[in-house]
XYZ file of C-alpha atoms in Angstrom:
316
model
C 64.945 82.950 107.460
C 61.684 84.857 107.276
C 61.506 88.523 106.322
C 60.282 89.404 109.809
C 63.217 87.561 111.379
C 65.660 89.495 109.183
C 64.000 92.806 110.084
C 64.253 91.900 113.768
C 67.936 90.955 113.394
C 68.661 94.244 111.653
C 66.911 96.159 114.435
C 68.799 94.309 117.175
C 72.065 95.074 115.343
C 71.151 98.774 114.974
C 71.006 98.585 111.178
C 68.547 100.810 109.323
C 66.411 99.195 106.613
C 63.953 100.252 103.918
C 61.350 97.864 102.509
C 60.460 97.973 98.811
C 57.268 96.075 98.037
C 56.176 94.091 101.097
C 57.589 91.632 103.611
C 55.632 88.972 101.726
C 57.201 89.722 98.331
C 59.770 92.472 97.990
C 63.235 93.702 98.908
C 64.764 94.620 102.249
C 67.423 97.295 101.620
C 70.013 97.313 104.422
C 71.106 100.961 104.554
C 73.788 100.385 107.197
C 75.069 97.209 105.582
C 76.706 98.475 102.358
C 73.291 99.205 100.822
C 72.793 95.469 100.291
C 69.462 94.164 99.031
C 67.780 91.025 100.371
C 65.033 89.515 98.218
C 61.876 88.117 99.823
C 59.409 85.671 98.206
C 56.416 84.248 100.039
C 57.712 85.866 103.259
C 61.026 83.940 103.054
C 64.379 85.588 102.331
C 65.807 83.810 99.292
C 69.061 85.798 99.245
C 71.951 84.472 101.274
C 71.883 85.761 104.865
C 74.769 85.417 107.336
C 73.424 86.521 110.748
C 76.860 86.769 112.403
C 77.973 89.201 109.689
C 74.985 91.424 110.473
C 75.608 91.376 114.214
C 79.368 91.967 113.900
C 81.204 94.841 112.218
C 83.909 94.556 109.583
C 87.315 96.086 110.269
C 90.858 96.014 108.904
C 91.429 92.492 110.217
C 88.244 90.764 109.092
C 85.473 91.270 106.550
C 82.078 89.929 107.582
C 80.212 88.982 104.413
C 76.458 89.306 105.128
C 75.134 88.029 101.769
C 72.428 89.793 99.783
C 73.091 91.875 96.679
C 75.818 94.535 96.837
C 77.155 97.270 94.560
C 80.967 97.315 94.556
C 83.581 99.056 92.411
C 85.485 96.979 89.846
C 88.207 95.878 89.401
C 89.114 93.866 92.474
C 92.785 93.178 91.837
C 95.392 94.377 89.300
C 97.227 97.677 89.548
C 93.994 99.708 89.265
C 91.836 97.681 91.690
C 90.418 98.697 95.069
C 90.990 95.739 97.410
C 94.788 95.768 97.755
C 95.649 99.396 98.495
C 97.168 98.379 101.871
C 99.180 95.521 100.376
C 96.729 92.796 101.423
C 93.153 91.986 100.402
C 90.532 93.946 102.295
C 87.190 95.567 101.599
C 87.726 99.343 101.896
C 86.195 100.908 105.024
C 84.582 103.528 102.796
C 82.396 100.654 101.501
C 81.762 98.746 104.748
C 81.091 101.971 106.658
C 79.138 103.832 103.977
C 75.991 105.665 105.055
C 73.253 104.898 102.533
C 70.208 107.168 102.393
C 66.820 106.800 100.700
C 66.437 109.615 98.157
C 62.980 108.750 96.779
C 60.545 105.881 97.163
C 57.090 104.555 96.349
C 55.474 101.161 96.927
C 57.628 99.240 94.423
C 60.486 101.664 93.779
C 63.318 103.343 95.646
C 66.560 105.196 95.006
C 69.321 104.822 97.591
C 72.647 106.643 97.611
C 75.969 106.806 99.483
C 79.175 108.825 99.239
C 82.133 106.455 98.853
C 85.677 107.666 98.354
C 87.842 105.050 96.649
C 91.617 104.594 96.754
C 93.005 102.353 94.024
C 96.078 100.132 94.198
C 98.160 103.012 92.784
C 97.159 105.033 95.892
C 95.081 107.375 93.740
C 91.993 108.788 95.450
C 88.742 108.716 93.455
C 85.753 110.365 95.218
C 82.408 108.908 94.123
C 78.710 108.664 94.751
C 77.065 105.242 94.527
C 73.380 105.007 93.612
C 70.980 102.099 93.237
C 67.694 102.734 91.398
C 65.460 99.819 92.383
C 62.126 98.738 90.917
C 60.245 95.481 91.360
C 57.486 94.081 89.138
C 55.205 91.135 89.790
C 53.736 88.564 87.434
C 51.523 85.647 88.372
C 54.413 83.305 89.093
C 57.481 85.513 89.321
C 59.075 88.650 90.681
C 61.472 90.748 88.601
C 63.954 93.281 89.948
C 65.205 96.093 87.731
C 68.193 97.835 89.268
C 70.204 100.611 87.675
C 73.623 100.598 89.306
C 75.462 103.936 89.156
C 78.901 105.116 90.196
C 79.216 108.883 89.743
C 82.674 110.454 89.783
C 82.597 113.671 91.822
C 86.308 114.511 91.778
C 87.606 117.696 90.131
C 90.493 116.221 88.133
C 90.176 114.437 84.796
C 91.831 111.004 84.806
C 92.935 109.002 81.777
C 93.270 105.263 81.210
C 96.886 105.218 82.414
C 95.649 106.143 85.905
C 92.432 104.213 86.575
C 89.862 101.534 85.847
C 86.386 101.824 87.374
C 83.042 100.119 86.740
C 79.889 99.332 88.738
C 79.815 95.693 89.824
C 76.698 94.028 91.261
C 77.242 90.863 93.340
C 74.137 88.803 94.165
C 74.658 85.960 96.682
C 72.770 82.724 97.347
C 73.332 79.602 99.412
C 74.482 76.577 97.418
C 74.835 72.848 97.872
C 73.787 69.519 96.412
C 71.535 70.052 93.391
C 72.388 73.694 92.788
C 73.715 74.601 89.342
C 74.277 77.480 86.952
C 72.823 77.239 83.467
C 73.279 79.329 80.309
C 73.532 79.089 76.562
C 76.941 77.718 75.524
C 79.511 80.545 75.346
C 82.292 80.648 72.761
C 85.824 80.061 73.971
C 86.461 83.801 73.592
C 83.583 84.620 75.952
C 84.528 82.513 78.990
C 87.589 82.356 81.214
C 88.679 81.098 84.627
C 89.788 83.795 87.064
C 91.429 81.338 89.484
C 92.410 77.713 88.837
C 90.686 75.634 86.164
C 87.011 74.797 86.728
C 86.658 72.471 83.719
C 85.743 69.581 86.028
C 82.649 71.567 87.086
C 81.413 72.397 83.577
C 79.549 70.270 81.035
C 77.126 70.562 78.129
C 73.741 68.925 78.820
C 70.946 68.975 76.216
C 72.274 72.162 74.645
C 72.729 74.011 77.962
C 76.079 74.962 79.494
C 75.875 73.686 83.086
C 78.125 74.570 86.026
C 78.058 72.452 89.178
C 78.284 74.743 92.216
C 78.890 71.957 94.740
C 82.665 72.272 95.065
C 85.594 71.703 97.414
C 87.624 74.517 95.819
C 86.735 78.083 94.974
C 86.393 79.073 91.350
C 85.161 82.028 89.347
C 84.236 82.306 85.694
C 84.063 85.556 83.739
C 81.781 85.857 80.712
C 82.154 88.338 77.857
C 79.755 90.668 76.106
C 78.055 87.983 73.980
C 76.682 86.077 76.981
C 73.106 87.280 77.461
C 72.096 85.759 80.796
C 72.965 83.378 83.616
C 70.415 81.235 85.453
C 70.859 79.801 88.939
C 68.934 76.652 89.862
C 69.052 76.835 93.632
C 67.882 73.341 94.538
C 65.849 75.110 97.232
C 62.546 75.743 95.452
C 63.399 78.710 93.248
C 65.522 79.763 90.301
C 67.117 83.103 89.430
C 67.889 84.480 85.978
C 70.127 87.534 85.639
C 70.786 89.898 82.704
C 73.124 92.871 82.303
C 71.965 95.594 79.904
C 73.741 97.546 77.182
C 76.402 99.994 78.304
C 76.271 103.770 77.791
C 78.119 105.047 74.733
C 81.848 105.333 75.375
C 81.947 102.769 78.199
C 83.243 99.208 77.830
C 83.618 96.114 79.990
C 86.887 95.624 81.871
C 88.863 92.896 83.626
C 87.382 92.613 87.159
C 89.497 89.659 88.375
C 91.083 89.236 91.780
C 94.726 89.124 90.666
C 98.046 90.349 92.020
C 98.001 94.166 92.392
C 101.308 94.393 90.551
C 99.676 93.071 87.369
C 98.289 95.213 84.561
C 94.662 94.311 83.695
C 94.019 91.902 80.849
C 91.989 92.877 77.796
C 89.131 90.502 78.698
C 85.918 92.404 79.394
C 83.643 90.839 82.027
C 79.922 91.395 81.464
C 78.701 88.610 83.764
C 80.447 86.323 86.223
C 79.778 83.428 88.589
C 81.676 82.682 91.774
C 81.429 79.393 93.678
C 82.792 79.040 97.205
C 83.390 75.724 99.001
C 81.845 77.170 102.183
C 78.450 76.877 100.467
C 77.545 80.045 98.625
C 77.575 81.437 95.106
C 77.466 84.832 93.426
C 75.891 85.886 90.142
C 77.722 89.047 89.172
C 76.774 91.694 86.619
C 79.231 94.339 85.481
C 79.004 97.791 83.977
C 81.629 99.523 81.886
C 84.500 101.968 82.126
C 85.247 105.050 79.979
C 88.622 105.938 78.497
C 88.580 109.184 80.475
C 87.073 109.790 83.897
C 85.628 113.293 83.733
C 84.065 115.175 86.669
C 80.380 114.298 86.968
C 80.482 111.269 84.646
C 78.114 108.408 85.513
C 79.147 104.786 85.053
C 75.965 102.744 84.948
C 74.493 99.365 84.121
C 70.898 98.112 84.124
C 70.635 94.745 85.847
C 67.484 92.612 85.560
C 66.992 89.668 87.920
C 64.021 87.296 87.662
C 62.981 85.178 90.654
C 60.746 82.210 89.843
C 59.465 79.526 92.252
C 60.415 76.153 90.777
C 57.070 74.618 91.758
C 55.372 77.064 89.386
C 57.532 76.032 86.407
C 56.805 72.288 86.414
């Protein structure tokens, strides 16, 4: 899909957008679509785009996943998560219906913000502001996105670790298929885990690189700990993507983000990065921020996420 086609689809669906950079090389921020970001290179949208999910609206019965790059709250499951507060998995309407606004912008920068009230699986309400500080830089053969993801707690009560877990969680989606793989330096056994069933059949060591085959007939997700520096996605479609998550603010640490039963207590594994592979033909590269021991009014949970986009033809 071209950038102009995506802009037209957004307009027809009555979705506001803001362009950072240009429609040749830049980002289309979908303000009425969860503040999702769609990356454009050479006038083509390289992020995953699901047109039907842009045209249709999510509700309590169905979540339409439009692709792009979204900021969500972690964790997903366990007793402190945010997707099971009605007893079944759903994306909270405070996320799908959030009104994102542009606070500041220039040619290659923007700050967007939304008010999002969360309710965790303990039925505890946590009022927040979500912010995405976006900057893009260009080199001769690449485009780099620097995004500071922020969740700001605006409630008046102080919460301790017996009541909550909360961290910013950036999910970046791409189409997958034959020839697409994840690559990284080999993690230690303490720095990798399966969140669903075993994915060992999809993992192998090739010439010193840890490779993950994304072409799959079952869904799987791998979490990676604090010692994993980056994850690279080889799309098989003419580009590759390399993603980093920065150091956490003092007093914040990585948490268990997994989609598990909401009756479970979170594990002690801290997810810094993650990959998700879906048999329907898409993947996610996820980057996670941290959580404090105490949630104090006004505290900001933040993580700096760097994503490099490189045309494969330029790397040969």
